[in-house]
PDB file of C-alpha atoms in Angstrom:
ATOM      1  CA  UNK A   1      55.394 109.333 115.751  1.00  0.00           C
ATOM      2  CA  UNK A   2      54.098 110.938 118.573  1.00  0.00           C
ATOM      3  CA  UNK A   3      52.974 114.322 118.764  1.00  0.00           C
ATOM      4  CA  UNK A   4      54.241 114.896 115.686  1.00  0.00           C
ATOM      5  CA  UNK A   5      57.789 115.109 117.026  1.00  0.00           C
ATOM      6  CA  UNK A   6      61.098 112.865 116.394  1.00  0.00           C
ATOM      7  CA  UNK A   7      63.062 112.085 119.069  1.00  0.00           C
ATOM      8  CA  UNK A   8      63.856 108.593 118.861  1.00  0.00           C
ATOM      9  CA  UNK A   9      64.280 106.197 115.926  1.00  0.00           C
ATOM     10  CA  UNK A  10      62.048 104.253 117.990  1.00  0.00           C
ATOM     11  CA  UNK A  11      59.294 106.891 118.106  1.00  0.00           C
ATOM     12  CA  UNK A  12      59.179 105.351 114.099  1.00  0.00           C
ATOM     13  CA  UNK A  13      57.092 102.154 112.887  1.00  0.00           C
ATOM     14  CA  UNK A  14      58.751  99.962 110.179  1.00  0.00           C
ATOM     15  CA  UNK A  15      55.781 100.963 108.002  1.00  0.00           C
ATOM     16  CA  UNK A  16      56.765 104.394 109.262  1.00  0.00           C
ATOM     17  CA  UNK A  17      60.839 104.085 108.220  1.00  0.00           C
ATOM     18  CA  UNK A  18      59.740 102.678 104.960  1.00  0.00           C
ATOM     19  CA  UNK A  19      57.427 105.657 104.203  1.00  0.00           C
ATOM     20  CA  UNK A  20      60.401 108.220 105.074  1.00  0.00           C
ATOM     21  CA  UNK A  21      63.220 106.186 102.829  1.00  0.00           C
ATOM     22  CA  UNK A  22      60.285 105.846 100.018  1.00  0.00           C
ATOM     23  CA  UNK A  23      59.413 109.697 100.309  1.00  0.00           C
ATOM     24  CA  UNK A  24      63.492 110.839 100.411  1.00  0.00           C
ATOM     25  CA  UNK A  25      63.493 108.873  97.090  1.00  0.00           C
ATOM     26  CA  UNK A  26      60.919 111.112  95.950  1.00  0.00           C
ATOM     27  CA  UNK A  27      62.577 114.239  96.766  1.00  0.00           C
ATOM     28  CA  UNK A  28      65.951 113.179  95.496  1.00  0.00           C
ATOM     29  CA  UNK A  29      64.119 113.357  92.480  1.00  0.00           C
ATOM     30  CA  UNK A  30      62.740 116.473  92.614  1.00  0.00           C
ATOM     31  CA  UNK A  31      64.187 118.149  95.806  1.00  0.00           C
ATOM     32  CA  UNK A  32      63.521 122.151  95.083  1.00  0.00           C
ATOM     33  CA  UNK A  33      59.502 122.746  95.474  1.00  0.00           C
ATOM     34  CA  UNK A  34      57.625 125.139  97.558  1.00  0.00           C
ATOM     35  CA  UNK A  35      55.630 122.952  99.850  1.00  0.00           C
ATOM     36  CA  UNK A  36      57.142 125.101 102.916  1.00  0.00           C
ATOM     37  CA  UNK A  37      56.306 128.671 101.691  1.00  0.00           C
ATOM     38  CA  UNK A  38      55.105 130.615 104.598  1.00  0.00           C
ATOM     39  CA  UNK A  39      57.001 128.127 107.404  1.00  0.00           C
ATOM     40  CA  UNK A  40      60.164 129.246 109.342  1.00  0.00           C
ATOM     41  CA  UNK A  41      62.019 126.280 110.837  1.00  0.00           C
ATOM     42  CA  UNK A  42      64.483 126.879 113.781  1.00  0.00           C
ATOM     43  CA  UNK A  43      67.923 125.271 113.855  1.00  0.00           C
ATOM     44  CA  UNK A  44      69.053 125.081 117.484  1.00  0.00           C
ATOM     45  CA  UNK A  45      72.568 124.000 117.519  1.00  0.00           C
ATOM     46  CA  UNK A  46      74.272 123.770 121.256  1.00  0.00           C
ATOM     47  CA  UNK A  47      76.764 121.822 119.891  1.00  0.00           C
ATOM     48  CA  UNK A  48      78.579 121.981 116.564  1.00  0.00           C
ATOM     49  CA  UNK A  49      77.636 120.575 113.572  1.00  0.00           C
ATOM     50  CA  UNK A  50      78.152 120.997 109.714  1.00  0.00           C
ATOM     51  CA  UNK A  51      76.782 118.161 108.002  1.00  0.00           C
ATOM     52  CA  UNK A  52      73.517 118.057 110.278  1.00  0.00           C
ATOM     53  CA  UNK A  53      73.115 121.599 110.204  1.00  0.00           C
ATOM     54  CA  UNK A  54      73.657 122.582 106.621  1.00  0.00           C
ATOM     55  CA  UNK A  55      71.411 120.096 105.478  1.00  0.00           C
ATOM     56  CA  UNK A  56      68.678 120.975 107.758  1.00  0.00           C
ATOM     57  CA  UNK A  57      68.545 123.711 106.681  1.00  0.00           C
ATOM     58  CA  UNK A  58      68.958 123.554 102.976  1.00  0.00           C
ATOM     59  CA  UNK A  59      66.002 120.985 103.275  1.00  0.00           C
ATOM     60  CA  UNK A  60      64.253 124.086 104.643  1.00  0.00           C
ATOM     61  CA  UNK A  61      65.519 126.503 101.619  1.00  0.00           C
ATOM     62  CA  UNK A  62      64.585 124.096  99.017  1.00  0.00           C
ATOM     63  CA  UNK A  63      61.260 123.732 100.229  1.00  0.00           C
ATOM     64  CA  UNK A  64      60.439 127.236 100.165  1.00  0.00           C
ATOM     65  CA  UNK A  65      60.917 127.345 104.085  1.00  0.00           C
ATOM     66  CA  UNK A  66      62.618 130.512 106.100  1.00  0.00           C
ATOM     67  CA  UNK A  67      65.399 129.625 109.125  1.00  0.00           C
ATOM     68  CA  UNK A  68      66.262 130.878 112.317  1.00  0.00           C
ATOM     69  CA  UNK A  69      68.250 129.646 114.920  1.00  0.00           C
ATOM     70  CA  UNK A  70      71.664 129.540 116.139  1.00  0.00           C
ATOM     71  CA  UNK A  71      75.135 127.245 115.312  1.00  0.00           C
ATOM     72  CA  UNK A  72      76.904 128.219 118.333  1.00  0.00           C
ATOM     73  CA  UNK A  73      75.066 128.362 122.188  1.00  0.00           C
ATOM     74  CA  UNK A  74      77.629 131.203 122.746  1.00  0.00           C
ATOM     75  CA  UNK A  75      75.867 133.152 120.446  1.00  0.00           C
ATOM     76  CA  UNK A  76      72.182 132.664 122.316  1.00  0.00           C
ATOM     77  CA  UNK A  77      70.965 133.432 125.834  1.00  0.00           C
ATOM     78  CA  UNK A  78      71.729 130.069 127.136  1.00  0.00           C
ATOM     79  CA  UNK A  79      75.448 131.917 128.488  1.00  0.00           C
ATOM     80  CA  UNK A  80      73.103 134.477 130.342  1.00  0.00           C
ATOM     81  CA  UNK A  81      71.798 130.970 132.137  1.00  0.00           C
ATOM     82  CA  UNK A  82      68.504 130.618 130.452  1.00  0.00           C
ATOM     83  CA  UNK A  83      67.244 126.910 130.977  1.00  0.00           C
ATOM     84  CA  UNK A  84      66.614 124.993 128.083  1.00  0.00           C
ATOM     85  CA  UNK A  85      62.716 125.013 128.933  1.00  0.00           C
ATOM     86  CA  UNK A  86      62.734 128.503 128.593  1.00  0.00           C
ATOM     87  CA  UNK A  87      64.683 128.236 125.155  1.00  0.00           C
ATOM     88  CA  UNK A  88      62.342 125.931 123.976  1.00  0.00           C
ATOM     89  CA  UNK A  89      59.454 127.870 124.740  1.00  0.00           C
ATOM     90  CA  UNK A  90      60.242 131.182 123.670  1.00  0.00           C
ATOM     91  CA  UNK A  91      61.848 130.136 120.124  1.00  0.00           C
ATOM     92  CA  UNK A  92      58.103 127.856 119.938  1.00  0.00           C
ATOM     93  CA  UNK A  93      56.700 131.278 119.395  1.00  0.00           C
ATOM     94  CA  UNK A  94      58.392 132.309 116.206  1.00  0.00           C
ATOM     95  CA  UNK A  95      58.645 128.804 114.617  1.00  0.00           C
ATOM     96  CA  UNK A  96      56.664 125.853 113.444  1.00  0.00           C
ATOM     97  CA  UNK A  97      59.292 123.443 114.169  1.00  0.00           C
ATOM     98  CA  UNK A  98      62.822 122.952 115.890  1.00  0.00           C
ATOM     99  CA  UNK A  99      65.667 121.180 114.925  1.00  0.00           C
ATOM    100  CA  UNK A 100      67.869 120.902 118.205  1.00  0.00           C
ATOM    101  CA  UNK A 101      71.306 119.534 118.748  1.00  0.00           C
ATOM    102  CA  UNK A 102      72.098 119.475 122.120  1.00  0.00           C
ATOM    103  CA  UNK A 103      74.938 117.451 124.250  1.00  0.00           C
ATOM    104  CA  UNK A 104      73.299 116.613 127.175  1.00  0.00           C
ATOM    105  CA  UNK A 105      71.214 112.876 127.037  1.00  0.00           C
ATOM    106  CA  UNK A 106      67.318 113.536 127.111  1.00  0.00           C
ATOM    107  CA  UNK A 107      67.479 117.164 126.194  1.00  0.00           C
ATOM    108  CA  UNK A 108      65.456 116.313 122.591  1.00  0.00           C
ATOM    109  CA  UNK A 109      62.520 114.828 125.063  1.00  0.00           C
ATOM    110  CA  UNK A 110      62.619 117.782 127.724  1.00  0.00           C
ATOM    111  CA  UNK A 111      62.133 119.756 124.758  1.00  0.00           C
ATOM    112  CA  UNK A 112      59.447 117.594 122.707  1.00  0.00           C
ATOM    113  CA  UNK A 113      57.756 117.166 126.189  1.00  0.00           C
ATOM    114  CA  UNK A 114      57.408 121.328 126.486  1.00  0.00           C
ATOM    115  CA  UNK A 115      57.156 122.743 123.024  1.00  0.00           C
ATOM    116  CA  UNK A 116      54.230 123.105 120.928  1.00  0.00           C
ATOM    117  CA  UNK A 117      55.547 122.874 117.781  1.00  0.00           C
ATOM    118  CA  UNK A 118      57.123 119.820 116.781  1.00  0.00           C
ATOM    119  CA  UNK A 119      60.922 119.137 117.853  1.00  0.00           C
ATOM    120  CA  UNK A 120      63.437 117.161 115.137  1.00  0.00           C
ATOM    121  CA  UNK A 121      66.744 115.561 117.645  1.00  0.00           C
ATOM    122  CA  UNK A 122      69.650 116.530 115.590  1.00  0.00           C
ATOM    123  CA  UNK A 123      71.570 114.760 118.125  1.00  0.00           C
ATOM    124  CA  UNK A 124      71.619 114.972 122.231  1.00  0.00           C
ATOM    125  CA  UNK A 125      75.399 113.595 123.596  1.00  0.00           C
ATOM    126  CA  UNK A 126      76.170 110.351 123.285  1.00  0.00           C
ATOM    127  CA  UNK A 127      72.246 108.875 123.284  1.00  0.00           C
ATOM    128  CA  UNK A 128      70.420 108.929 119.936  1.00  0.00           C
ATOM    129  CA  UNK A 129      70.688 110.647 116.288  1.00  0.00           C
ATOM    130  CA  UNK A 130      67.518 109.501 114.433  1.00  0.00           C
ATOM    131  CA  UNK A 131      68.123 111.867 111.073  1.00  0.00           C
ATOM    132  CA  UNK A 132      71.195 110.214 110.671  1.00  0.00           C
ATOM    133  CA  UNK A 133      69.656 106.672 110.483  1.00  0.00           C
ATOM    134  CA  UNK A 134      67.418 107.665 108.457  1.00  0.00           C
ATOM    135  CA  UNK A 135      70.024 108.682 105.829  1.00  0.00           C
ATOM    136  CA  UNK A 136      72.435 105.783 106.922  1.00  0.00           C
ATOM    137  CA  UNK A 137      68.953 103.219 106.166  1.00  0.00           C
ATOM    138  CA  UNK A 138      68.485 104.919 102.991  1.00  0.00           C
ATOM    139  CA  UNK A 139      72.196 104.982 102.026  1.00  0.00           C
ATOM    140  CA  UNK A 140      72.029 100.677 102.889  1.00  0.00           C
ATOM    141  CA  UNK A 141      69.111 100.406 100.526  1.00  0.00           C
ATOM    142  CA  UNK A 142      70.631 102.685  98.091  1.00  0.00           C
ATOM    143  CA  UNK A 143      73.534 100.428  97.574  1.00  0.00           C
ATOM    144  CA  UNK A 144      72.322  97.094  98.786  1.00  0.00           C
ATOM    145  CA  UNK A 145      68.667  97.714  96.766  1.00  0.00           C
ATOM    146  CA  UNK A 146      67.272  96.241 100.320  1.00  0.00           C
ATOM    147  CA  UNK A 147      67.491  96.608 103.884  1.00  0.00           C
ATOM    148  CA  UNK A 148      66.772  92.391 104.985  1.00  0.00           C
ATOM    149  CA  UNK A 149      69.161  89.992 106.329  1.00  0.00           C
ATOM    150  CA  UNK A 150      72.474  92.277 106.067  1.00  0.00           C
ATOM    151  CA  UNK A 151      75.851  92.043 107.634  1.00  0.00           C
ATOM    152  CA  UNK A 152      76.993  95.114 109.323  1.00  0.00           C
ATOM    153  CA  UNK A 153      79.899  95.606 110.940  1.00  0.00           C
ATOM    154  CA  UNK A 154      80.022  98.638 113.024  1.00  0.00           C
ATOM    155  CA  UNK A 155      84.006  99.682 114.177  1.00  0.00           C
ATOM    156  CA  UNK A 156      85.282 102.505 116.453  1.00  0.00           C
ATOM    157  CA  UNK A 157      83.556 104.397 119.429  1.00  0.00           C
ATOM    158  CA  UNK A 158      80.294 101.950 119.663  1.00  0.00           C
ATOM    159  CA  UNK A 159      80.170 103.380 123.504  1.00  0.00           C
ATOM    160  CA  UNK A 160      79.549 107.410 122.700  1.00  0.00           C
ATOM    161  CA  UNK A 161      78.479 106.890 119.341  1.00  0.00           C
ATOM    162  CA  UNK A 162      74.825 107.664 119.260  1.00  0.00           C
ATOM    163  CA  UNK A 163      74.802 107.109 115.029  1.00  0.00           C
ATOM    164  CA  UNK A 164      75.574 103.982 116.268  1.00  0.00           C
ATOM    165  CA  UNK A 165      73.293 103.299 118.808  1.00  0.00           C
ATOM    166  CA  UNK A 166      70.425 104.045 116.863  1.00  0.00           C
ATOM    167  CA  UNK A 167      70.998 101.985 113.969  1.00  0.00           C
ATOM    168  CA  UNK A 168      70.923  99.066 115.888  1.00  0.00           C
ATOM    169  CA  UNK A 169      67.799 100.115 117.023  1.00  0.00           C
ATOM    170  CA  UNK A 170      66.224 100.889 113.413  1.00  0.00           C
ATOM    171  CA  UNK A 171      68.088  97.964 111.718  1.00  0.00           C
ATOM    172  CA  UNK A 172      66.022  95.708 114.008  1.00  0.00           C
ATOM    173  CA  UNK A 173      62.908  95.964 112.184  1.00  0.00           C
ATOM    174  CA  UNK A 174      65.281  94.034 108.957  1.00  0.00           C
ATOM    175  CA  UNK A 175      67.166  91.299 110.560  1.00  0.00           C
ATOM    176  CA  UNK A 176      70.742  92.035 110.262  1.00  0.00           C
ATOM    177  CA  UNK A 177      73.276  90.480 111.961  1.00  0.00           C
ATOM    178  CA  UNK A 178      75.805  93.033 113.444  1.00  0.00           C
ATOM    179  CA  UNK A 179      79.667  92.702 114.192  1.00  0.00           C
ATOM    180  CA  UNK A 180      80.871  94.926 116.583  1.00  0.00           C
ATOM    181  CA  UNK A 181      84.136  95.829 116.375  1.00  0.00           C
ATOM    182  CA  UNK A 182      85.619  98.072 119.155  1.00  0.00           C
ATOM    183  CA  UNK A 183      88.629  98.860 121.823  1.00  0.00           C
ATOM    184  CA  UNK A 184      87.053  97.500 125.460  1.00  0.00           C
ATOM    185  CA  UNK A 185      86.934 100.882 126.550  1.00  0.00           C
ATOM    186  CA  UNK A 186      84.970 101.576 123.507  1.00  0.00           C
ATOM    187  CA  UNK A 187      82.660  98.967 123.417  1.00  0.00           C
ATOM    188  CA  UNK A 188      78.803  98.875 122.439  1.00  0.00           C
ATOM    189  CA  UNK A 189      77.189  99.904 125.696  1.00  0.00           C
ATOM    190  CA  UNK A 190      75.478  96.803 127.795  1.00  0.00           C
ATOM    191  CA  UNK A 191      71.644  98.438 126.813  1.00  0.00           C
ATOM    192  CA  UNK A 192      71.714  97.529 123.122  1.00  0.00           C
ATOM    193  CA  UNK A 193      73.370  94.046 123.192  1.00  0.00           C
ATOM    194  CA  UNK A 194      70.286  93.707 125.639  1.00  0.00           C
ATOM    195  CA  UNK A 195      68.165  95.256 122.800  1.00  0.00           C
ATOM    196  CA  UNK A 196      69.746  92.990 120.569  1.00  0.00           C
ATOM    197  CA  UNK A 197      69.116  89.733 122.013  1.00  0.00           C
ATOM    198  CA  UNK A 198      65.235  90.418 123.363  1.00  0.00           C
ATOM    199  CA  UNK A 199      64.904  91.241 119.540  1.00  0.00           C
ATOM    200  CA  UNK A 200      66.473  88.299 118.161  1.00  0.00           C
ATOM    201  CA  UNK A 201      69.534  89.961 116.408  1.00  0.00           C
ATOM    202  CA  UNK A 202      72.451  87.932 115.664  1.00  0.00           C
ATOM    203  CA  UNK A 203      76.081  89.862 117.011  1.00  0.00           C
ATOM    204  CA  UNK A 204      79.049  89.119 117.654  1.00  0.00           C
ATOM    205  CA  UNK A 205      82.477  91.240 119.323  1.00  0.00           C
ATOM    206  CA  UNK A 206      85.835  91.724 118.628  1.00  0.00           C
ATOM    207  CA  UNK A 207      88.732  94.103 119.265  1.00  0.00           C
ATOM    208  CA  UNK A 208      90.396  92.651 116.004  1.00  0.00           C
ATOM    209  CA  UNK A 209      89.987  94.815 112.724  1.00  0.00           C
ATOM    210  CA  UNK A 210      92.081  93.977 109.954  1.00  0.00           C
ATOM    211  CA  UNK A 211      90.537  91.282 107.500  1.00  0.00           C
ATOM    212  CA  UNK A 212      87.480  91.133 110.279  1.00  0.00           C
ATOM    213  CA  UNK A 213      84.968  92.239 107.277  1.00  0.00           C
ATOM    214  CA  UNK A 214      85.008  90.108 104.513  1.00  0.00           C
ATOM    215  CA  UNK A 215      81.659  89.253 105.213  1.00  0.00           C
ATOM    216  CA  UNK A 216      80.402  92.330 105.552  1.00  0.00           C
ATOM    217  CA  UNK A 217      77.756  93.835 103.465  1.00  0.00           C
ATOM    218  CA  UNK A 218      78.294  97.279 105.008  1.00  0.00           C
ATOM    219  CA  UNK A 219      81.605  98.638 106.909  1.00  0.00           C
ATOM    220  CA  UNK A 220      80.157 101.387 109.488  1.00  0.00           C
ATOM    221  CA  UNK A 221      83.063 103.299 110.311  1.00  0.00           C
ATOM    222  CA  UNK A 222      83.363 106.017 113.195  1.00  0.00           C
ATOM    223  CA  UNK A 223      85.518 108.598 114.245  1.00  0.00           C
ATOM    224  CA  UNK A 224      87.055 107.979 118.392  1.00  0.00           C
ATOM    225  CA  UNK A 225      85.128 111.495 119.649  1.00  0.00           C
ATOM    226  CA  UNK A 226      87.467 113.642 121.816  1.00  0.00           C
ATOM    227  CA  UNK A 227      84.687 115.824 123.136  1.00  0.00           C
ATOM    228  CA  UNK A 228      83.256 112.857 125.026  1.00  0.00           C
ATOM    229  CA  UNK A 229      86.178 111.767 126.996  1.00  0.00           C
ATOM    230  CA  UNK A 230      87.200 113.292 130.505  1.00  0.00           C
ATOM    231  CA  UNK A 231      90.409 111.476 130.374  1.00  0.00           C
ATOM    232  CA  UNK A 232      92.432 112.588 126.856  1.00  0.00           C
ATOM    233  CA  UNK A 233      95.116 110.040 128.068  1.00  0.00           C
ATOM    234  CA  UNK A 234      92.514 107.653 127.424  1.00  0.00           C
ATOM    235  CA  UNK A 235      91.314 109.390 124.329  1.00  0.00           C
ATOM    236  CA  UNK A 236      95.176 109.254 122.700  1.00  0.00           C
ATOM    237  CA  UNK A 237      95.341 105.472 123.269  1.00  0.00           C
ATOM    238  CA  UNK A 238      92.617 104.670 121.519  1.00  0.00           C
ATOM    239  CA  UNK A 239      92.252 106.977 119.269  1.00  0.00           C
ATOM    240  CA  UNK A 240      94.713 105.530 116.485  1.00  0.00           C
ATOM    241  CA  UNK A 241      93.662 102.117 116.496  1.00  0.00           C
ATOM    242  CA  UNK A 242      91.260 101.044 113.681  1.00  0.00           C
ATOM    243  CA  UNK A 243      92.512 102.781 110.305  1.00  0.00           C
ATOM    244  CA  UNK A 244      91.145 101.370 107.524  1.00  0.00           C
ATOM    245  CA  UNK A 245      93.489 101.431 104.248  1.00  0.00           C
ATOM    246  CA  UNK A 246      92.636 100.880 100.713  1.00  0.00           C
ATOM    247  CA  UNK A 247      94.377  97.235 100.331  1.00  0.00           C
ATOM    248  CA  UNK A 248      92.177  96.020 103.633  1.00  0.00           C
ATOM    249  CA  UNK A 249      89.702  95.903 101.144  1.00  0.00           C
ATOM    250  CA  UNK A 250      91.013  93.553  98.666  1.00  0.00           C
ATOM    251  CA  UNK A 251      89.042  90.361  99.994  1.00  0.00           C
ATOM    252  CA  UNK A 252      85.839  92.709 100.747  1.00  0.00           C
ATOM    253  CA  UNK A 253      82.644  91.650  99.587  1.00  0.00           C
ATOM    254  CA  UNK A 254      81.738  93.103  95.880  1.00  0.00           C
ATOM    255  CA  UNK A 255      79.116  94.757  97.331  1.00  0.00           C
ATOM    256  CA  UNK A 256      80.516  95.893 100.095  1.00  0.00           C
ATOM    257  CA  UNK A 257      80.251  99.484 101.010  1.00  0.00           C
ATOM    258  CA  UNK A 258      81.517 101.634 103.259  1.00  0.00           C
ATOM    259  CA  UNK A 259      79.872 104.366 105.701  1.00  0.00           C
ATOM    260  CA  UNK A 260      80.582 107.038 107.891  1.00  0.00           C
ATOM    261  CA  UNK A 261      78.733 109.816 109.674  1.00  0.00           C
ATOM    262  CA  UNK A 262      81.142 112.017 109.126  1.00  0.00           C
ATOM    263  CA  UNK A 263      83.328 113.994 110.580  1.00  0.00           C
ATOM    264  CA  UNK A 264      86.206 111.659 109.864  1.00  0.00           C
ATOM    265  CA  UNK A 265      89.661 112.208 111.460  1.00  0.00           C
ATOM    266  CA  UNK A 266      91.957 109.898 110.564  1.00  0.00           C
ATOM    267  CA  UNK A 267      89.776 106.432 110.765  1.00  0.00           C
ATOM    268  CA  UNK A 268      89.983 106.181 106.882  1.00  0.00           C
ATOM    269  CA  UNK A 269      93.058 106.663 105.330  1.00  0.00           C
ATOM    270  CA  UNK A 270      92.530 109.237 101.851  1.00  0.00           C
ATOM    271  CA  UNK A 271      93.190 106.952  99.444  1.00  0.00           C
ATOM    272  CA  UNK A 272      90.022 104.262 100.667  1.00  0.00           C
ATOM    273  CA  UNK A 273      88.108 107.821  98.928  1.00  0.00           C
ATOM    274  CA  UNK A 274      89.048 106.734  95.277  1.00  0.00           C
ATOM    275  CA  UNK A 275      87.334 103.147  95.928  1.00  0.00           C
ATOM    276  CA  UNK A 276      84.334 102.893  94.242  1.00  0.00           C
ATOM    277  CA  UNK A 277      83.028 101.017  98.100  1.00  0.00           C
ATOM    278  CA  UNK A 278      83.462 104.148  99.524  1.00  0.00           C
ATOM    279  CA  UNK A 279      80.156 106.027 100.072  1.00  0.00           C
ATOM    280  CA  UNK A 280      80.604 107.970 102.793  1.00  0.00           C
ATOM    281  CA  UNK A 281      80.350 111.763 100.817  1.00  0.00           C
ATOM    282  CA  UNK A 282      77.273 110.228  98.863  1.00  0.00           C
ATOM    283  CA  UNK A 283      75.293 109.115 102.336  1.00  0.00           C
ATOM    284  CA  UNK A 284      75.927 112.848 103.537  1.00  0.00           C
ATOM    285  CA  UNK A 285      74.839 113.848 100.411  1.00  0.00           C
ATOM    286  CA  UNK A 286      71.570 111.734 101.198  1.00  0.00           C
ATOM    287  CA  UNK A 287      71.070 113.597 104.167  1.00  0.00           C
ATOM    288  CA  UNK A 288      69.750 116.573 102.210  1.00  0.00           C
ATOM    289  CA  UNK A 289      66.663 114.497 100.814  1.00  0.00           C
ATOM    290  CA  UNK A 290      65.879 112.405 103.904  1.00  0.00           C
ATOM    291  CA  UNK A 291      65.878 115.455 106.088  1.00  0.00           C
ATOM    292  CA  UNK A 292      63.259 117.199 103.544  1.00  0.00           C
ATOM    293  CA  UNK A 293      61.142 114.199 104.200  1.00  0.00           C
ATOM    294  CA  UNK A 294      61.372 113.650 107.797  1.00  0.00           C
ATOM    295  CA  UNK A 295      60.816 117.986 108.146  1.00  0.00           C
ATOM    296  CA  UNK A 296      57.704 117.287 105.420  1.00  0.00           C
ATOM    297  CA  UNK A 297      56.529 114.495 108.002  1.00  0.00           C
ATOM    298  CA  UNK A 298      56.718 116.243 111.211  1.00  0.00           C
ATOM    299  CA  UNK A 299      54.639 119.350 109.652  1.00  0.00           C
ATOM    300  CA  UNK A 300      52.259 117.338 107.708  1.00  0.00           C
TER     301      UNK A 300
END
């Protein structure tokens, strides 16, 4: 990690991902302590967020820490037009880190670039979400007991989805092979196959759900995200395609589990939530004790 700050999951070794899952073991273990007394955090949320949010900053509160911030730009001087640089720099003076969601691409490097305190992306557009792989890596190794030579299929909006995005990035490090299941409109974007074949990683595409797992190790599900699309014509085509039902799963793997960043819409019907593959509240459950570990990191 550079300059202490996490932008990218590429800004992390493998050595570096390992010591992260290996440390958000620890604290799932023993997540209230008071290794943060004195520190106040700042939670910088231009874009909603509950999941990312809450457990950013319960991370904080269970490590002793103090929060400020904002969950809604409306409520912060970014409506009066001050420029994120300015943002950055003034809320650097009553913090020792920032946790920033933000839905423009690159804003999380603009703002690692100017601040002096370390800056955490909780997310900028459609580009990269590195918290979230950290707790979708440690949710895999939770369930699979390893992170080498999976099968992951990956179904929905590949194109905007940044959870996405990065875990192909991060998963590269373990040699997975990778089906990518998506509309045409939604496919993965042309940059990571790219990624995927300089790096060796075995994928293949389809637009074809139903039964198109049964080899899967893990079933990445994600929502179709209306906030991305300029066209909602578009948006209510597409949006209805891929639900995935409790009897899709009768051939599934045994091990087979199922993730999703969460928010879900409609993507997985309610009664998948009874199936013991389902793991999708327990991985945003993991999100509490990965974030303590990546804040824990960035301060050390």
């Amino acid at each position: 990690m550079q300059n202490k700050s996490l932008v990218s999951i590429s800004d992390l070794s493998k050595e570096e991902i390992l010591e992260i899952l290996a440390s958000s073991a620890d604290f799932e273990r023993n997540p209230n302590r008071k290794t943060f007394e004195g520190k106040v955090i700042a939670t910088l949320f231009f874009e909603p967020s509950t999941r990312t949010r809450l457990s950013f900053e319960t991370a904080v509160l269970r490590l002793g820490g103090s929060v400020i911030g904002f969950s809604d730009a409306a409520t912060s001087s970014s409506v009066k037009g001050e420029t994120l640089n300015d943002t950055i720099r003034m809320v650097a003076c009553y913090a020792d880190a920032i946790v920033m969601r933000h839905n423009i691409e690159g804003a999380a490097q603009l703002a690692a670039e100017i601040s002096p305190v370390p800056i955490v992306n909780a997310g900028d557009g459609s580009n990269q979400h590195p918290s979230q792989t950290l707790l979708d890596l440690y949710s895999i190794f939770k369930t699979q007991g390893h992170l080498e030579n999976l099968n992951i299929c990956l179904v929905g909006d590949l194109k905007y989805g940044r959870t996405v995005h990065s875990l192909v990035m991060a998963m590269a490090h373990f040699n997975p092979t990778f089906k990518f299941i998506a509309p045409k409109e939604m496919s993965l974007p042309e940059e990571y196959k790219i990624f995927c074949k300089k790096n060796k990683i075995q994928f293949s595409e389809s637009n074809i759900f139903n039964n198109n797992f049964n080899d899967a190790d893990i079933l990445y599900m994600t929502r179709v995200q209306r906030e991305r699309f300029s066209n909602l014509d578009e948006y209510e085509r597409v949006k209805d395609l891929y639900i995935l039902e409790n009897k899709m799963l009768l051939s599934s793997k045994s091990n087979l589990r199922i993730l999703h960043p969460l928010p879900r819409v409609n993507e997985i019907s309610p009664d998948v939530d009874s199936n013991p593959k389902a793991y999708y509240f327990q991985q945003a459950q993991n999100g509490l004790y990965v974030r303590q570990a990546i804040l824990t990191k960035v301060l050390s």
